PDB file of N, CA and C in Angstrom:
ATOM      1  N   GLU Y 189     -17.849 159.978 185.515  1.00 49.00           N
ATOM      2  CA  GLU Y 189     -18.875 159.816 186.498  1.00 49.00           C
ATOM      3  C   GLU Y 189     -18.935 160.836 186.948  1.00 49.00           C
ATOM      4  N   ILE Y 190     -20.534 160.735 187.600  1.00 49.00           N
ATOM      5  CA  ILE Y 190     -20.589 161.503 188.337  1.00 49.00           C
ATOM      6  C   ILE Y 190     -20.762 161.548 189.798  1.00 49.00           C
ATOM      7  N   GLU Y 191     -19.697 162.737 190.867  1.00 49.00           N
ATOM      8  CA  GLU Y 191     -19.464 162.019 191.955  1.00 49.00           C
ATOM      9  C   GLU Y 191     -20.802 163.113 193.012  1.00 49.00           C
ATOM     10  N   VAL Y 192     -20.780 162.974 193.791  1.00 48.00           N
ATOM     11  CA  VAL Y 192     -22.014 163.729 194.654  1.00 48.00           C
ATOM     12  C   VAL Y 192     -21.557 164.773 195.164  1.00 48.00           C
ATOM     13  N   GLY Y 193     -20.485 165.288 194.979  1.00 49.00           N
ATOM     14  CA  GLY Y 193     -19.735 166.821 194.913  1.00 49.00           C
ATOM     15  C   GLY Y 193     -20.341 167.768 194.290  1.00 49.00           C
ATOM     16  N   ASP Y 194     -20.592 166.917 193.021  1.00 49.00           N
ATOM     17  CA  ASP Y 194     -20.248 168.216 191.112  1.00 49.00           C
ATOM     18  C   ASP Y 194     -22.181 168.403 191.400  1.00 49.00           C
ATOM     19  N   TRP Y 195     -22.714 167.824 192.564  1.00 47.00           N
ATOM     20  CA  TRP Y 195     -23.911 168.795 192.895  1.00 47.00           C
ATOM     21  C   TRP Y 195     -23.871 170.062 193.062  1.00 47.00           C
ATOM     22  N   SER Y 196     -23.235 170.801 193.735  1.00 46.00           N
ATOM     23  CA  SER Y 196     -23.649 171.621 194.869  1.00 46.00           C
ATOM     24  C   SER Y 196     -23.719 172.874 193.841  1.00 46.00           C
ATOM     25  N   SER Y 197     -23.279 173.238 192.728  1.00 48.00           N
ATOM     26  CA  SER Y 197     -23.422 174.141 192.183  1.00 48.00           C
ATOM     27  C   SER Y 197     -24.946 174.306 191.295  1.00 48.00           C
ATOM     28  N   ASP Y 198     -25.554 172.728 191.486  1.00 51.00           N
ATOM     29  CA  ASP Y 198     -26.593 172.796 190.246  1.00 51.00           C
ATOM     30  C   ASP Y 198     -28.052 172.944 191.116  1.00 51.00           C
ATOM     31  N   VAL Y 199     -27.696 172.520 192.489  1.00 51.00           N
ATOM     32  CA  VAL Y 199     -28.931 173.096 193.072  1.00 51.00           C
ATOM     33  C   VAL Y 199     -28.451 173.298 194.561  1.00 51.00           C
ATOM     34  N   CYS Y 200     -29.176 174.406 194.704  1.00 49.00           N
ATOM     35  CA  CYS Y 200     -28.799 175.294 196.395  1.00 49.00           C
ATOM     36  C   CYS Y 200     -29.952 174.773 197.161  1.00 49.00           C
ATOM     37  N   SER Y 201     -29.964 175.432 198.541  1.00 46.00           N
ATOM     38  CA  SER Y 201     -31.170 174.923 199.431  1.00 46.00           C
ATOM     39  C   SER Y 201     -32.547 175.558 199.417  1.00 46.00           C
ATOM     40  N   SER Y 202     -32.111 176.672 197.974  1.00 49.00           N
ATOM     41  CA  SER Y 202     -33.251 177.448 198.149  1.00 49.00           C
ATOM     42  C   SER Y 202     -34.327 176.818 197.163  1.00 49.00           C
ATOM     43  N   ASP Y 203     -33.618 175.934 196.162  1.00 54.00           N
ATOM     44  CA  ASP Y 203     -34.684 175.110 195.247  1.00 54.00           C
ATOM     45  C   ASP Y 203     -35.874 173.996 195.768  1.00 54.00           C
ATOM     46  N   LEU Y 204     -35.272 173.764 197.088  1.00 55.00           N
ATOM     47  CA  LEU Y 204     -35.996 172.306 197.339  1.00 55.00           C
ATOM     48  C   LEU Y 204     -36.360 172.220 198.443  1.00 55.00           C
ATOM     49  N   GLY Y 205     -36.871 174.346 198.952  1.00 56.00           N
ATOM     50  CA  GLY Y 205     -37.465 174.717 200.395  1.00 56.00           C
ATOM     51  C   GLY Y 205     -36.775 175.277 201.127  1.00 56.00           C
ATOM     52  N   PRO Y 206     -36.325 176.080 201.968  1.00 54.00           N
ATOM     53  CA  PRO Y 206     -36.046 176.975 203.221  1.00 54.00           C
ATOM     54  C   PRO Y 206     -35.459 176.616 203.843  1.00 54.00           C
ATOM     55  N   ALA Y 207     -34.952 175.317 204.120  1.00 52.00           N
ATOM     56  CA  ALA Y 207     -35.191 174.523 205.655  1.00 52.00           C
ATOM     57  C   ALA Y 207     -34.499 173.157 204.595  1.00 52.00           C
ATOM     58  N   ARG Y 208     -34.438 173.112 203.301  1.00 69.00           N
ATOM     59  CA  ARG Y 208     -34.185 171.480 203.023  1.00 69.00           C
ATOM     60  C   ARG Y 208     -32.800 171.403 202.103  1.00 69.00           C
ATOM     61  N   ARG Y 209     -31.891 170.437 201.948  1.00 80.00           N
ATOM     62  CA  ARG Y 209     -31.304 170.267 201.119  1.00 80.00           C
ATOM     63  C   ARG Y 209     -30.947 169.104 200.676  1.00 80.00           C
ATOM     64  N   PRO Y 210     -30.797 168.961 199.403  1.00 82.00           N
ATOM     65  CA  PRO Y 210     -30.934 168.032 198.476  1.00 82.00           C
ATOM     66  C   PRO Y 210     -30.268 166.958 198.919  1.00 82.00           C
ATOM     67  N   SER Y 211     -30.630 165.384 198.940  1.00 87.00           N
ATOM     68  CA  SER Y 211     -30.230 164.440 199.348  1.00 87.00           C
ATOM     69  C   SER Y 211     -29.188 163.930 198.310  1.00 87.00           C
ATOM     70  N   ASP Y 212     -28.273 162.898 198.659  1.00 90.00           N
ATOM     71  CA  ASP Y 212     -26.995 162.666 197.547  1.00 90.00           C
ATOM     72  C   ASP Y 212     -27.701 162.165 196.371  1.00 90.00           C
ATOM     73  N   THR Y 213     -28.908 161.026 196.759  1.00 93.00           N
ATOM     74  CA  THR Y 213     -29.623 161.133 195.248  1.00 93.00           C
ATOM     75  C   THR Y 213     -30.315 162.049 194.649  1.00 93.00           C
ATOM     76  N   GLU Y 214     -30.399 162.326 195.481  1.00 95.00           N
ATOM     77  CA  GLU Y 214     -31.606 163.362 194.526  1.00 95.00           C
ATOM     78  C   GLU Y 214     -30.693 164.714 193.782  1.00 95.00           C
ATOM     79  N   ALA Y 215     -29.249 164.987 194.535  1.00 94.00           N
ATOM     80  CA  ALA Y 215     -28.791 165.634 193.509  1.00 94.00           C
ATOM     81  C   ALA Y 215     -27.497 164.954 192.173  1.00 94.00           C
ATOM     82  N   VAL Y 216     -27.713 163.267 192.613  1.00 96.00           N
ATOM     83  CA  VAL Y 216     -26.549 162.496 191.891  1.00 96.00           C
ATOM     84  C   VAL Y 216     -27.772 162.189 190.325  1.00 96.00           C
ATOM     85  N   VAL Y 217     -29.510 162.079 190.699  1.00 97.00           N
ATOM     86  CA  VAL Y 217     -30.255 162.175 190.066  1.00 97.00           C
ATOM     87  C   VAL Y 217     -30.405 163.313 189.187  1.00 97.00           C
ATOM     88  N   LEU Y 218     -30.282 164.232 189.384  1.00 96.00           N
ATOM     89  CA  LEU Y 218     -30.144 166.038 188.658  1.00 96.00           C
ATOM     90  C   LEU Y 218     -29.628 165.644 188.104  1.00 96.00           C
ATOM     91  N   ALA Y 219     -28.550 165.498 188.285  1.00 96.00           N
ATOM     92  CA  ALA Y 219     -27.031 164.928 187.741  1.00 96.00           C
ATOM     93  C   ALA Y 219     -27.100 164.863 186.115  1.00 96.00           C
ATOM     94  N   GLU Y 220     -27.775 163.555 186.681  1.00 97.00           N
ATOM     95  CA  GLU Y 220     -27.858 162.584 185.048  1.00 97.00           C
ATOM     96  C   GLU Y 220     -29.667 163.255 184.124  1.00 97.00           C
ATOM     97  N   ILE Y 221     -30.196 163.899 185.054  1.00 97.00           N
ATOM     98  CA  ILE Y 221     -31.544 164.291 184.442  1.00 97.00           C
ATOM     99  C   ILE Y 221     -30.704 165.239 183.010  1.00 97.00           C
ATOM    100  N   ARG Y 222     -30.043 166.230 184.335  1.00 96.00           N
ATOM    101  CA  ARG Y 222     -29.144 167.324 183.165  1.00 96.00           C
ATOM    102  C   ARG Y 222     -28.023 166.793 181.866  1.00 96.00           C
ATOM    103  N   ALA Y 223     -27.383 165.537 182.209  1.00 97.00           N
ATOM    104  CA  ALA Y 223     -26.921 164.609 181.045  1.00 97.00           C
ATOM    105  C   ALA Y 223     -27.659 164.597 179.972  1.00 97.00           C
ATOM    106  N   ASN Y 224     -28.952 163.594 180.202  1.00 96.00           N
ATOM    107  CA  ASN Y 224     -29.733 162.973 179.650  1.00 96.00           C
ATOM    108  C   ASN Y 224     -31.207 163.003 179.655  1.00 96.00           C
ATOM    109  N   PRO Y 225     -31.874 164.678 179.569  1.00 97.00           N
ATOM    110  CA  PRO Y 225     -33.255 163.992 179.607  1.00 97.00           C
ATOM    111  C   PRO Y 225     -33.886 163.215 179.629  1.00 97.00           C
ATOM    112  N   LYS Y 226     -34.007 161.968 178.868  1.00 96.00           N
ATOM    113  CA  LYS Y 226     -34.524 161.371 177.881  1.00 96.00           C
ATOM    114  C   LYS Y 226     -34.195 159.589 178.915  1.00 96.00           C
ATOM    115  N   ALA Y 227     -33.734 160.307 180.135  1.00 95.00           N
ATOM    116  CA  ALA Y 227     -33.319 158.318 180.751  1.00 95.00           C
ATOM    117  C   ALA Y 227     -34.537 158.462 181.315  1.00 95.00           C
ATOM    118  N   SER Y 228     -34.723 157.086 181.368  1.00 94.00           N
ATOM    119  CA  SER Y 228     -35.328 157.004 182.200  1.00 94.00           C
ATOM    120  C   SER Y 228     -35.761 155.954 183.688  1.00 94.00           C
ATOM    121  N   ALA Y 229     -35.846 156.330 184.787  1.00 95.00           N
ATOM    122  CA  ALA Y 229     -35.385 155.744 186.108  1.00 95.00           C
ATOM    123  C   ALA Y 229     -34.695 154.682 186.028  1.00 95.00           C
ATOM    124  N   LYS Y 230     -34.975 153.608 185.109  1.00 96.00           N
ATOM    125  CA  LYS Y 230     -34.719 152.687 185.440  1.00 96.00           C
ATOM    126  C   LYS Y 230     -32.890 152.727 185.048  1.00 96.00           C
ATOM    127  N   ASP Y 231     -33.125 153.627 183.667  1.00 96.00           N
ATOM    128  CA  ASP Y 231     -31.742 153.451 183.260  1.00 96.00           C
ATOM    129  C   ASP Y 231     -30.524 154.279 184.064  1.00 96.00           C
ATOM    130  N   ILE Y 232     -31.305 155.672 185.049  1.00 97.00           N
ATOM    131  CA  ILE Y 232     -30.051 156.397 185.762  1.00 97.00           C
ATOM    132  C   ILE Y 232     -30.043 155.521 187.134  1.00 97.00           C
ATOM    133  N   ALA Y 233     -31.040 154.345 187.265  1.00 97.00           N
ATOM    134  CA  ALA Y 233     -30.422 153.345 188.951  1.00 97.00           C
ATOM    135  C   ALA Y 233     -29.852 153.127 188.418  1.00 97.00           C
ATOM    136  N   ALA Y 234     -29.725 152.264 187.066  1.00 97.00           N
ATOM    137  CA  ALA Y 234     -28.379 151.136 185.892  1.00 97.00           C
ATOM    138  C   ALA Y 234     -27.102 152.254 186.525  1.00 97.00           C
ATOM    139  N   LYS Y 235     -27.493 153.436 186.110  1.00 96.00           N
ATOM    140  CA  LYS Y 235     -26.113 154.470 186.256  1.00 96.00           C
ATOM    141  C   LYS Y 235     -25.137 154.830 186.932  1.00 96.00           C
ATOM    142  N   ILE Y 236     -26.127 155.049 188.422  1.00 96.00           N
ATOM    143  CA  ILE Y 236     -26.065 155.111 189.774  1.00 96.00           C
ATOM    144  C   ILE Y 236     -25.841 154.388 190.877  1.00 96.00           C
ATOM    145  N   GLN Y 237     -25.728 153.198 190.191  1.00 96.00           N
ATOM    146  CA  GLN Y 237     -25.967 152.091 191.620  1.00 96.00           C
ATOM    147  C   GLN Y 237     -26.927 152.442 192.193  1.00 96.00           C
ATOM    148  N   ARG Y 238     -27.766 152.495 191.867  1.00 96.00           N
ATOM    149  CA  ARG Y 238     -28.908 152.586 192.937  1.00 96.00           C
ATOM    150  C   ARG Y 238     -30.445 151.921 192.782  1.00 96.00           C
ATOM    151  N   SER Y 239     -31.234 151.976 193.473  1.00 96.00           N
ATOM    152  CA  SER Y 239     -32.388 150.820 193.253  1.00 96.00           C
ATOM    153  C   SER Y 239     -33.899 151.651 192.070  1.00 96.00           C
ATOM    154  N   ASP Y 240     -34.488 150.993 191.619  1.00 96.00           N
ATOM    155  CA  ASP Y 240     -35.371 152.161 190.738  1.00 96.00           C
ATOM    156  C   ASP Y 240     -35.771 152.981 191.416  1.00 96.00           C
ATOM    157  N   ARG Y 241     -36.120 151.865 192.430  1.00 97.00           N
ATOM    158  CA  ARG Y 241     -37.273 152.819 193.443  1.00 97.00           C
ATOM    159  C   ARG Y 241     -36.562 154.056 194.182  1.00 97.00           C
ATOM    160  N   GLN Y 242     -35.005 153.918 194.404  1.00 97.00           N
ATOM    161  CA  GLN Y 242     -34.212 155.288 195.295  1.00 97.00           C
ATOM    162  C   GLN Y 242     -35.090 156.242 194.013  1.00 97.00           C
ATOM    163  N   VAL Y 243     -35.028 155.844 193.070  1.00 97.00           N
ATOM    164  CA  VAL Y 243     -34.305 157.033 191.946  1.00 97.00           C
ATOM    165  C   VAL Y 243     -36.003 157.477 191.615  1.00 97.00           C
ATOM    166  N   GLU Y 244     -36.958 156.552 191.557  1.00 97.00           N
ATOM    167  CA  GLU Y 244     -38.077 157.137 191.775  1.00 97.00           C
ATOM    168  C   GLU Y 244     -38.577 158.115 192.449  1.00 97.00           C
ATOM    169  N   ARG Y 245     -38.210 157.859 193.806  1.00 96.00           N
ATOM    170  CA  ARG Y 245     -38.506 158.810 195.341  1.00 96.00           C
ATOM    171  C   ARG Y 245     -37.696 160.005 194.847  1.00 96.00           C
ATOM    172  N   ALA Y 246     -36.786 160.369 194.058  1.00 96.00           N
ATOM    173  CA  ALA Y 246     -35.520 161.565 194.398  1.00 96.00           C
ATOM    174  C   ALA Y 246     -36.115 161.932 193.442  1.00 96.00           C
ATOM    175  N   GLN Y 247     -36.786 161.185 192.243  1.00 96.00           N
ATOM    176  CA  GLN Y 247     -37.487 161.870 191.135  1.00 96.00           C
ATOM    177  C   GLN Y 247     -39.325 162.607 191.240  1.00 96.00           C
ATOM    178  N   ARG Y 248     -39.719 162.161 192.437  1.00 96.00           N
ATOM    179  CA  ARG Y 248     -41.007 162.173 192.827  1.00 96.00           C
ATOM    180  C   ARG Y 248     -40.542 163.665 194.087  1.00 96.00           C
ATOM    181  N   SER Y 249     -39.601 163.687 194.482  1.00 95.00           N
ATOM    182  CA  SER Y 249     -39.159 164.833 195.410  1.00 95.00           C
ATOM    183  C   SER Y 249     -38.955 165.987 194.881  1.00 95.00           C
ATOM    184  N   LEU Y 250     -38.075 165.578 193.672  1.00 95.00           N
ATOM    185  CA  LEU Y 250     -37.396 166.936 192.841  1.00 95.00           C
ATOM    186  C   LEU Y 250     -38.703 167.381 192.016  1.00 95.00           C
ATOM    187  N   ARG Y 251     -40.016 166.816 192.067  1.00 94.00           N
ATOM    188  CA  ARG Y 251     -41.131 167.054 190.786  1.00 94.00           C
ATOM    189  C   ARG Y 251     -41.633 167.654 191.998  1.00 94.00           C
ATOM    190  N   GLU Y 252     -42.566 167.237 193.241  1.00 94.00           N
ATOM    191  CA  GLU Y 252     -42.671 168.089 194.455  1.00 94.00           C
ATOM    192  C   GLU Y 252     -42.238 169.612 194.621  1.00 94.00           C
ATOM    193  N   ALA Y 253     -40.407 169.368 194.218  1.00 93.00           N
ATOM    194  CA  ALA Y 253     -39.795 170.789 194.689  1.00 93.00           C
ATOM    195  C   ALA Y 253     -39.800 171.787 193.841  1.00 93.00           C
ATOM    196  N   LYS Y 254     -40.563 171.069 192.959  1.00 93.00           N
ATOM    197  CA  LYS Y 254     -40.690 172.223 191.545  1.00 93.00           C
ATOM    198  C   LYS Y 254     -39.259 172.301 190.413  1.00 93.00           C
ATOM    199  N   VAL Y 255     -38.371 171.567 190.842  1.00 94.00           N
ATOM    200  CA  VAL Y 255     -36.911 171.968 190.259  1.00 94.00           C
ATOM    201  C   VAL Y 255     -36.728 170.646 189.077  1.00 94.00           C
ATOM    202  N   ILE Y 256     -37.596 170.050 188.467  1.00 96.00           N
ATOM    203  CA  ILE Y 256     -37.548 169.055 187.413  1.00 96.00           C
ATOM    204  C   ILE Y 256     -39.353 168.865 187.509  1.00 96.00           C
ATOM    205  N   GLU Y 257     -39.144 168.892 186.071  1.00 96.00           N
ATOM    206  CA  GLU Y 257     -40.574 168.747 185.730  1.00 96.00           C
ATOM    207  C   GLU Y 257     -40.846 167.909 184.655  1.00 96.00           C
ATOM    208  N   ARG Y 258     -42.050 167.128 183.995  1.00 95.00           N
ATOM    209  CA  ARG Y 258     -41.838 165.845 183.344  1.00 95.00           C
ATOM    210  C   ARG Y 258     -42.523 166.685 181.772  1.00 95.00           C
ATOM    211  N   VAL Y 259     -42.401 166.414 180.708  1.00 95.00           N
ATOM    212  CA  VAL Y 259     -42.954 167.010 179.506  1.00 95.00           C
ATOM    213  C   VAL Y 259     -43.724 165.692 178.786  1.00 95.00           C
ATOM    214  N   GLY Y 260     -44.619 165.770 178.582  1.00 94.00           N
ATOM    215  CA  GLY Y 260     -44.906 164.715 177.400  1.00 94.00           C
ATOM    216  C   GLY Y 260     -45.107 163.668 177.826  1.00 94.00           C
ATOM    217  N   GLY Y 261     -45.279 163.128 179.118  1.00 88.00           N
ATOM    218  CA  GLY Y 261     -45.520 162.046 179.852  1.00 88.00           C
ATOM    219  C   GLY Y 261     -44.507 160.951 180.148  1.00 88.00           C
ATOM    220  N   THR Y 262     -44.696 160.013 179.444  1.00 86.00           N
ATOM    221  CA  THR Y 262     -43.930 158.045 179.760  1.00 86.00           C
ATOM    222  C   THR Y 262     -42.784 158.585 178.487  1.00 86.00           C
ATOM    223  N   ARG Y 263     -43.897 159.093 177.114  1.00 92.00           N
ATOM    224  CA  ARG Y 263     -42.477 158.903 176.386  1.00 92.00           C
ATOM    225  C   ARG Y 263     -41.545 160.456 176.253  1.00 92.00           C
ATOM    226  N   GLY Y 264     -41.952 160.749 177.461  1.00 94.00           N
ATOM    227  CA  GLY Y 264     -41.341 162.390 176.941  1.00 94.00           C
ATOM    228  C   GLY Y 264     -40.042 162.483 177.036  1.00 94.00           C
ATOM    229  N   HIS Y 265     -39.652 163.756 177.818  1.00 96.00           N
ATOM    230  CA  HIS Y 265     -38.211 164.390 178.815  1.00 96.00           C
ATOM    231  C   HIS Y 265     -38.433 164.596 180.271  1.00 96.00           C
ATOM    232  N   TRP Y 266     -37.346 164.895 180.277  1.00 96.00           N
ATOM    233  CA  TRP Y 266     -37.112 165.910 182.417  1.00 96.00           C
ATOM    234  C   TRP Y 266     -37.162 167.457 181.175  1.00 96.00           C
ATOM    235  N   LYS Y 267     -37.423 168.238 182.209  1.00 96.00           N
ATOM    236  CA  LYS Y 267     -37.298 169.694 181.866  1.00 96.00           C
ATOM    237  C   LYS Y 267     -36.660 169.805 183.341  1.00 96.00           C
ATOM    238  N   VAL Y 268     -35.745 170.254 183.227  1.00 95.00           N
ATOM    239  CA  VAL Y 268     -34.853 171.369 184.331  1.00 95.00           C
ATOM    240  C   VAL Y 268     -35.020 172.786 184.909  1.00 95.00           C
ATOM    241  N   ASN Y 269     -36.111 173.158 185.871  1.00 92.00           N
ATOM    242  CA  ASN Y 269     -36.327 174.488 186.200  1.00 92.00           C
ATOM    243  C   ASN Y 269     -35.648 175.240 186.485  1.00 92.00           C
ATOM    244  N   GLY Y 270     -34.602 176.343 186.313  1.00 74.00           N
ATOM    245  CA  GLY Y 270     -34.117 177.291 186.812  1.00 74.00           C
ATOM    246  C   GLY Y 270     -32.986 177.177 186.784  1.00 74.00           C
TER     247      GLY Y 270
END
């Protein structure tokens, strides 16, 4: 199981902008995406025991920060940049 502290080497504050650190949810979502790039928000939410909406918000934030991007649309997969 992934713990919140596991993200520290995966994401640094420069990935999300100069003055912003990733939230706990963003860090765990990123770790899950790295482990399974084809996982849906619903799958990730069930695994990390957070709501679908929390995971979708974290994914949107990571996309806006260009940490992740979606390749292939709905049936595609996540690509982690960097």
